[in-house]
PDB file of C-alpha atoms in Angstrom:
ATOM      1  CA  MET V  26      27.662  30.226  12.668  1.00 72.00           C
ATOM      2  CA  LYS V  27      24.070  31.899  12.559  1.00 70.00           C
ATOM      3  CA  GLN V  28      23.763  30.945   9.395  1.00 77.00           C
ATOM      4  CA  TYR V  29      23.908  27.187   9.927  1.00 67.00           C
ATOM      5  CA  ILE V  30      21.411  27.405  12.682  1.00 74.00           C
ATOM      6  CA  ALA V  31      19.266  29.429  10.395  1.00 70.00           C
ATOM      7  CA  LYS V  32      19.477  26.442   7.835  1.00 67.00           C
ATOM      8  CA  LEU V  33      19.047  23.674  10.155  1.00 70.00           C
ATOM      9  CA  CYS V  34      16.277  25.389  11.373  1.00 72.00           C
ATOM     10  CA  PHE V  35      14.231  25.891   8.453  1.00 67.00           C
ATOM     11  CA  ALA V  36      15.810  22.057   7.243  1.00 72.00           C
ATOM     12  CA  LEU V  37      13.910  20.688  10.744  1.00 67.00           C
ATOM     13  CA  LEU V  38      10.942  23.051  10.268  1.00 66.00           C
ATOM     14  CA  ALA V  39      10.341  21.301   5.951  1.00 69.00           C
ATOM     15  CA  LEU V  40      10.309  17.949   7.775  1.00 64.00           C
ATOM     16  CA  PHE V  41       7.986  18.403  10.647  1.00 67.00           C
ATOM     17  CA  ILE V  42       5.770  20.240   7.701  1.00 69.00           C
ATOM     18  CA  THR V  43       5.488  16.966   5.731  1.00 60.00           C
ATOM     19  CA  LEU V  44       5.938  14.663   8.246  1.00 53.00           C
ATOM     20  CA  PRO V  45       1.618  15.160   8.644  1.00 55.00           C
ATOM     21  CA  ALA V  46       1.301  14.152   4.260  1.00 55.00           C
ATOM     22  CA  LEU V  47       2.963  11.050   5.042  1.00 55.00           C
ATOM     23  CA  ALA V  48       1.001   9.683   7.703  1.00 58.00           C
ATOM     24  CA  ASP V  49      -1.722  10.309   5.586  1.00 79.00           C
ATOM     25  CA  ASP V  50      -0.621   6.381   3.889  1.00 87.00           C
ATOM     26  CA  ILE V  51      -1.810   3.127   4.792  1.00 86.00           C
ATOM     27  CA  LEU V  52       0.321   0.144   4.553  1.00 90.00           C
ATOM     28  CA  TYR V  53      -1.764  -2.625   3.801  1.00 90.00           C
ATOM     29  CA  SER V  54      -0.784  -6.740   3.699  1.00 90.00           C
ATOM     30  CA  ALA V  55      -2.973  -9.096   3.088  1.00 91.00           C
ATOM     31  CA  THR V  56      -2.935 -12.617   1.073  1.00 93.00           C
ATOM     32  CA  VAL V  57      -4.531 -13.604  -2.111  1.00 93.00           C
ATOM     33  CA  MET V  58      -6.574 -17.255  -2.160  1.00 92.00           C
ATOM     34  CA  ASP V  59      -8.582 -18.528  -4.458  1.00 90.00           C
ATOM     35  CA  ALA V  60     -11.884 -20.782  -3.439  1.00 89.00           C
ATOM     36  CA  ASN V  61      -9.991 -23.326  -2.288  1.00 92.00           C
ATOM     37  CA  ASP V  62      -7.916 -21.470   0.076  1.00 90.00           C
ATOM     38  CA  GLU V  63      -4.765 -21.864  -2.267  1.00 92.00           C
ATOM     39  CA  PRO V  64      -2.569 -18.684  -2.293  1.00 93.00           C
ATOM     40  CA  LEU V  65      -2.711 -17.320  -5.955  1.00 93.00           C
ATOM     41  CA  MET V  66       0.822 -16.192  -6.791  1.00 95.00           C
ATOM     42  CA  GLY V  67       1.539 -13.591  -9.426  1.00 96.00           C
ATOM     43  CA  ALA V  68      -1.916 -11.481  -9.306  1.00 96.00           C
ATOM     44  CA  THR V  69      -1.589  -8.169  -9.763  1.00 97.00           C
ATOM     45  CA  VAL V  70      -2.014  -5.631  -6.750  1.00 96.00           C
ATOM     46  CA  LYS V  71      -2.321  -2.322  -7.846  1.00 96.00           C
ATOM     47  CA  VAL V  72      -3.400   1.105  -6.722  1.00 95.00           C
ATOM     48  CA  PRO V  73      -5.528   2.583  -9.245  1.00 95.00           C
ATOM     49  CA  ASP V  74      -4.256   6.610 -10.665  1.00 91.00           C
ATOM     50  CA  THR V  75      -0.873   6.054  -8.309  1.00 93.00           C
ATOM     51  CA  PRO V  76       2.511   4.545  -9.363  1.00 94.00           C
ATOM     52  CA  ASN V  77       1.639   1.475  -6.403  1.00 95.00           C
ATOM     53  CA  ILE V  78       1.624  -1.471  -8.499  1.00 96.00           C
ATOM     54  CA  THR V  79       3.198  -5.061  -6.903  1.00 97.00           C
ATOM     55  CA  VAL V  80       2.933  -8.696  -7.224  1.00 97.00           C
ATOM     56  CA  THR V  81       1.464 -11.900  -5.259  1.00 95.00           C
ATOM     57  CA  ASP V  82       4.111 -13.756  -3.723  1.00 95.00           C
ATOM     58  CA  LEU V  83       4.607 -17.700  -3.600  1.00 95.00           C
ATOM     59  CA  ASP V  84       2.054 -17.939  -1.276  1.00 93.00           C
ATOM     60  CA  GLY V  85      -0.294 -15.267  -2.178  1.00 94.00           C
ATOM     61  CA  ASN V  86       0.563 -12.326   0.066  1.00 94.00           C
ATOM     62  CA  PHE V  87       1.579  -9.037  -0.546  1.00 94.00           C
ATOM     63  CA  THR V  88       2.393  -5.350   0.977  1.00 93.00           C
ATOM     64  CA  ILE V  89       1.619  -2.046  -0.861  1.00 94.00           C
ATOM     65  CA  LYS V  90       1.682   1.484   0.280  1.00 93.00           C
ATOM     66  CA  VAL V  91      -2.721   3.002  -0.115  1.00 93.00           C
ATOM     67  CA  PRO V  92      -3.396   6.646   0.193  1.00 91.00           C
ATOM     68  CA  LYS V  93      -6.322   7.396   2.865  1.00 86.00           C
ATOM     69  CA  GLY V  94      -9.676   7.247   0.688  1.00 85.00           C
ATOM     70  CA  GLY V  95      -7.556   5.200  -1.558  1.00 89.00           C
ATOM     71  CA  ILE V  96      -8.780   1.324  -3.371  1.00 93.00           C
ATOM     72  CA  VAL V  97      -6.755  -0.905  -4.144  1.00 94.00           C
ATOM     73  CA  GLU V  98      -7.598  -3.556  -7.417  1.00 96.00           C
ATOM     74  CA  ILE V  99      -6.797  -7.190  -7.141  1.00 95.00           C
ATOM     75  CA  SER V 100      -6.693  -9.109 -10.705  1.00 96.00           C
ATOM     76  CA  TYR V 101      -5.812 -12.291 -11.675  1.00 94.00           C
ATOM     77  CA  ILE V 102      -5.804 -14.365 -15.605  1.00 92.00           C
ATOM     78  CA  GLY V 103      -9.190 -16.389 -15.422  1.00 89.00           C
ATOM     79  CA  PHE V 104     -10.673 -14.310 -12.387  1.00 89.00           C
ATOM     80  CA  HIS V 105     -12.795 -10.936 -12.016  1.00 91.00           C
ATOM     81  CA  THR V 106     -11.440  -8.112 -10.480  1.00 94.00           C
ATOM     82  CA  GLU V 107     -11.430  -7.703  -7.030  1.00 91.00           C
ATOM     83  CA  ILE V 108     -11.476  -4.234  -5.175  1.00 92.00           C
ATOM     84  CA  ILE V 109     -10.973  -3.471  -2.008  1.00 89.00           C
ATOM     85  CA  LYS V 110     -12.070  -0.274   0.253  1.00 87.00           C
ATOM     86  CA  ASP V 111     -12.284  -1.509   4.089  1.00 78.00           C
ATOM     87  CA  PHE V 112      -9.012  -2.144   4.896  1.00 72.00           C
ATOM     88  CA  ASN V 113      -7.842  -4.945   7.019  1.00 66.00           C
ATOM     89  CA  ILE V 114      -4.347  -5.571   9.139  1.00 54.00           C
ATOM     90  CA  ASN V 115      -3.065  -8.954   7.972  1.00 57.00           C
ATOM     91  CA  ASP V 116      -6.485  -9.488   5.966  1.00 68.00           C
ATOM     92  CA  SER V 117      -7.837 -12.530   3.309  1.00 71.00           C
ATOM     93  CA  VAL V 118      -8.708 -11.873  -0.222  1.00 74.00           C
ATOM     94  CA  LYS V 119     -10.594 -14.450  -2.115  1.00 72.00           C
ATOM     95  CA  PHE V 120     -11.739 -14.784  -5.000  1.00 68.00           C
TER      96      PHE V 120
END
């Protein structure tokens, strides 16, 4: 019984130690639009130097996990790559 309690306490301690590290990520959501305010479907959205990458949906929306202090690159064929450093919830990115 003592071993079970010790293992449970160790598991809880490990959980509480890792929680602050998980809190450093931001869940960034935005809509990608062209100059005519039309949504851009299929734009590539990525966080450099991480495996985090996604593509905008039919309405130009995306959500991606960004580490604290990270940047987001948005690219689309025929447009210059946009780099986002300041994150606002429900932002709109225009090309």
